[in-house]
PDB file of C-alpha atoms in Angstrom:
ATOM      1  CA  MET A1356      62.853 -52.446  71.623  1.00  0.00           C
ATOM      2  CA  SER A1357      66.228 -52.053  70.144  1.00  0.00           C
ATOM      3  CA  PRO A1358      66.614 -53.636  66.694  1.00  0.00           C
ATOM      4  CA  ALA A1359      70.377 -53.609  67.335  1.00  0.00           C
ATOM      5  CA  PHE A1360      70.149 -56.350  69.976  1.00  0.00           C
ATOM      6  CA  GLY A1361      73.008 -58.738  69.274  1.00  0.00           C
ATOM      7  CA  GLY A1362      72.119 -61.854  71.265  1.00  0.00           C
ATOM      8  CA  ASP A1363      71.938 -65.425  70.051  1.00  0.00           C
ATOM      9  CA  SER A1364      69.298 -66.558  67.552  1.00  0.00           C
ATOM     10  CA  SER A1365      66.836 -67.637  70.265  1.00  0.00           C
ATOM     11  CA  SER A1366      67.083 -64.239  71.924  1.00  0.00           C
ATOM     12  CA  ARG A1367      66.628 -62.485  68.577  1.00  0.00           C
ATOM     13  CA  SER A1368      63.526 -64.590  67.926  1.00  0.00           C
ATOM     14  CA  VAL A1369      62.013 -63.518  71.241  1.00  0.00           C
ATOM     15  CA  ILE A1370      62.815 -59.864  70.521  1.00  0.00           C
ATOM     16  CA  ASN A1371      61.315 -60.182  67.027  1.00  0.00           C
ATOM     17  CA  ALA A1372      58.152 -61.767  68.444  1.00  0.00           C
ATOM     18  CA  LEU A1373      57.765 -58.902  70.918  1.00  0.00           C
ATOM     19  CA  ARG A1374      58.410 -56.326  68.185  1.00  0.00           C
ATOM     20  CA  LEU A1375      55.777 -58.052  66.044  1.00  0.00           C
ATOM     21  CA  ILE A1376      53.205 -57.882  68.865  1.00  0.00           C
ATOM     22  CA  GLU A1377      54.010 -54.188  69.346  1.00  0.00           C
ATOM     23  CA  GLU A1378      53.567 -53.563  65.615  1.00  0.00           C
ATOM     24  CA  VAL A1379      50.172 -55.294  65.587  1.00  0.00           C
ATOM     25  CA  ALA A1380      49.154 -53.147  68.565  1.00  0.00           C
ATOM     26  CA  ASP A1381      50.355 -49.982  66.795  1.00  0.00           C
ATOM     27  CA  LEU A1382      48.755 -50.729  63.420  1.00  0.00           C
ATOM     28  CA  GLY A1383      45.536 -52.258  64.753  1.00  0.00           C
ATOM     29  CA  PRO A1384      43.364 -55.166  63.681  1.00  0.00           C
ATOM     30  CA  GLY A1385      43.726 -56.355  60.124  1.00  0.00           C
ATOM     31  CA  VAL A1386      47.460 -55.794  59.709  1.00  0.00           C
ATOM     32  CA  THR A1387      48.817 -58.364  57.276  1.00  0.00           C
ATOM     33  CA  ALA A1388      51.889 -60.547  57.575  1.00  0.00           C
ATOM     34  CA  ALA A1389      53.319 -58.793  54.503  1.00  0.00           C
ATOM     35  CA  GLU A1390      52.939 -55.391  56.202  1.00  0.00           C
ATOM     36  CA  LEU A1391      54.554 -56.734  59.368  1.00  0.00           C
ATOM     37  CA  SER A1392      57.425 -58.205  57.381  1.00  0.00           C
ATOM     38  CA  ARG A1393      58.039 -54.961  55.540  1.00  0.00           C
ATOM     39  CA  ASN A1394      57.686 -52.687  58.590  1.00  0.00           C
ATOM     40  CA  LEU A1395      59.916 -54.812  60.821  1.00  0.00           C
ATOM     41  CA  GLY A1396      62.503 -55.704  58.194  1.00  0.00           C
ATOM     42  CA  LEU A1397      61.954 -59.434  58.698  1.00  0.00           C
ATOM     43  CA  SER A1398      61.900 -62.049  55.973  1.00  0.00           C
ATOM     44  CA  LYS A1399      58.455 -63.248  54.954  1.00  0.00           C
ATOM     45  CA  SER A1400      59.254 -66.757  56.174  1.00  0.00           C
ATOM     46  CA  ALA A1401      60.359 -65.504  59.611  1.00  0.00           C
ATOM     47  CA  THR A1402      57.273 -63.312  59.855  1.00  0.00           C
ATOM     48  CA  TYR A1403      54.920 -66.163  58.943  1.00  0.00           C
ATOM     49  CA  ARG A1404      56.621 -68.465  61.472  1.00  0.00           C
ATOM     50  CA  LEU A1405      56.163 -65.853  64.179  1.00  0.00           C
ATOM     51  CA  VAL A1406      52.529 -64.970  63.385  1.00  0.00           C
ATOM     52  CA  ASN A1407      51.615 -68.658  63.212  1.00  0.00           C
ATOM     53  CA  LEU A1408      53.312 -69.408  66.546  1.00  0.00           C
ATOM     54  CA  LEU A1409      51.824 -66.332  68.230  1.00  0.00           C
ATOM     55  CA  SER A1410      48.387 -67.271  66.851  1.00  0.00           C
ATOM     56  CA  GLN A1411      48.686 -70.847  68.133  1.00  0.00           C
ATOM     57  CA  GLU A1412      49.567 -69.482  71.567  1.00  0.00           C
ATOM     58  CA  GLU A1413      46.662 -66.947  71.427  1.00  0.00           C
ATOM     59  CA  TYR A1414      48.827 -63.813  71.535  1.00  0.00           C
ATOM     60  CA  LEU A1415      47.453 -63.011  68.064  1.00  0.00           C
ATOM     61  CA  VAL A1416      44.275 -63.991  66.243  1.00  0.00           C
ATOM     62  CA  ARG A1417      43.370 -63.934  62.588  1.00  0.00           C
ATOM     63  CA  THR A1418      40.758 -61.370  61.665  1.00  0.00           C
ATOM     64  CA  PRO A1419      37.350 -62.785  60.672  1.00  0.00           C
ATOM     65  CA  ASP A1420      38.070 -62.248  56.963  1.00  0.00           C
ATOM     66  CA  LEU A1421      41.371 -64.183  57.440  1.00  0.00           C
ATOM     67  CA  GLY A1422      43.190 -61.289  55.759  1.00  0.00           C
ATOM     68  CA  GLY A1423      45.145 -60.060  58.759  1.00  0.00           C
ATOM     69  CA  PHE A1424      45.901 -60.286  62.442  1.00  0.00           C
ATOM     70  CA  ALA A1425      44.835 -58.662  65.707  1.00  0.00           C
ATOM     71  CA  LEU A1426      45.892 -58.948  69.321  1.00  0.00           C
ATOM     72  CA  GLY A1427      44.624 -62.126  70.965  1.00  0.00           C
ATOM     73  CA  ALA A1428      43.129 -63.302  74.241  1.00  0.00           C
ATOM     74  CA  LYS A1429      46.441 -63.683  76.048  1.00  0.00           C
ATOM     75  CA  ILE A1430      47.284 -60.029  75.409  1.00  0.00           C
ATOM     76  CA  ASP A1431      43.871 -59.043  76.784  1.00  0.00           C
ATOM     77  CA  ALA A1432      44.553 -61.158  79.879  1.00  0.00           C
ATOM     78  CA  LEU A1433      47.993 -59.601  80.373  1.00  0.00           C
ATOM     79  CA  ILE A1434      46.556 -56.105  80.096  1.00  0.00           C
ATOM     80  CA  GLY A1435      43.911 -56.966  82.676  1.00  0.00           C
ATOM     81  CA  ILE A1436      46.489 -58.347  85.094  1.00  0.00           C
ATOM     82  CA  ALA A1437      48.839 -55.395  84.622  1.00  0.00           C
ATOM     83  CA  SER A1438      46.082 -52.847  85.173  1.00  0.00           C
ATOM     84  CA  GLN A1439      45.231 -54.418  88.540  1.00  0.00           C
ATOM     85  CA  GLN A1440      48.780 -54.434  89.896  1.00  0.00           C
ATOM     86  CA  SER A1441      50.634 -51.603  91.532  1.00  0.00           C
ATOM     87  CA  VAL A1442      54.377 -51.144  91.125  1.00  0.00           C
ATOM     88  CA  PRO A1443      56.414 -50.436  94.279  1.00  0.00           C
ATOM     89  CA  ASP A1444      58.085 -47.016  94.384  1.00  0.00           C
ATOM     90  CA  ARG A1445      61.559 -48.441  95.026  1.00  0.00           C
TER      91      ARG A1445
END
C-alpha cells in the first residue's frame, strides 16, 4: 500500500489499519505495538488505537504472553474464503 495516500482522515485510518495487518503478517506472531509503530511511522497512540480495535474485531489477537500480536480468526477466515474462490479471467 502506498504510504503517500492523501485521502481524508477516515481513509488514512483504513489504510493504516491494513498496513498494520500486513506488517503483523510480515513480522509474524509476537510483534509488539512499539515495533509496529516504529516500522510504520505511526505515533504510539495511533498504533495502540489500531491494534486495540483490530483485536476487538478479531483481525488480531494478543500472543499468550500478552507481549505482542498475531493475526486473528477473521484473517484466517478470509484466507480460507479467498483460497476457495476463483477469479474470472476478464
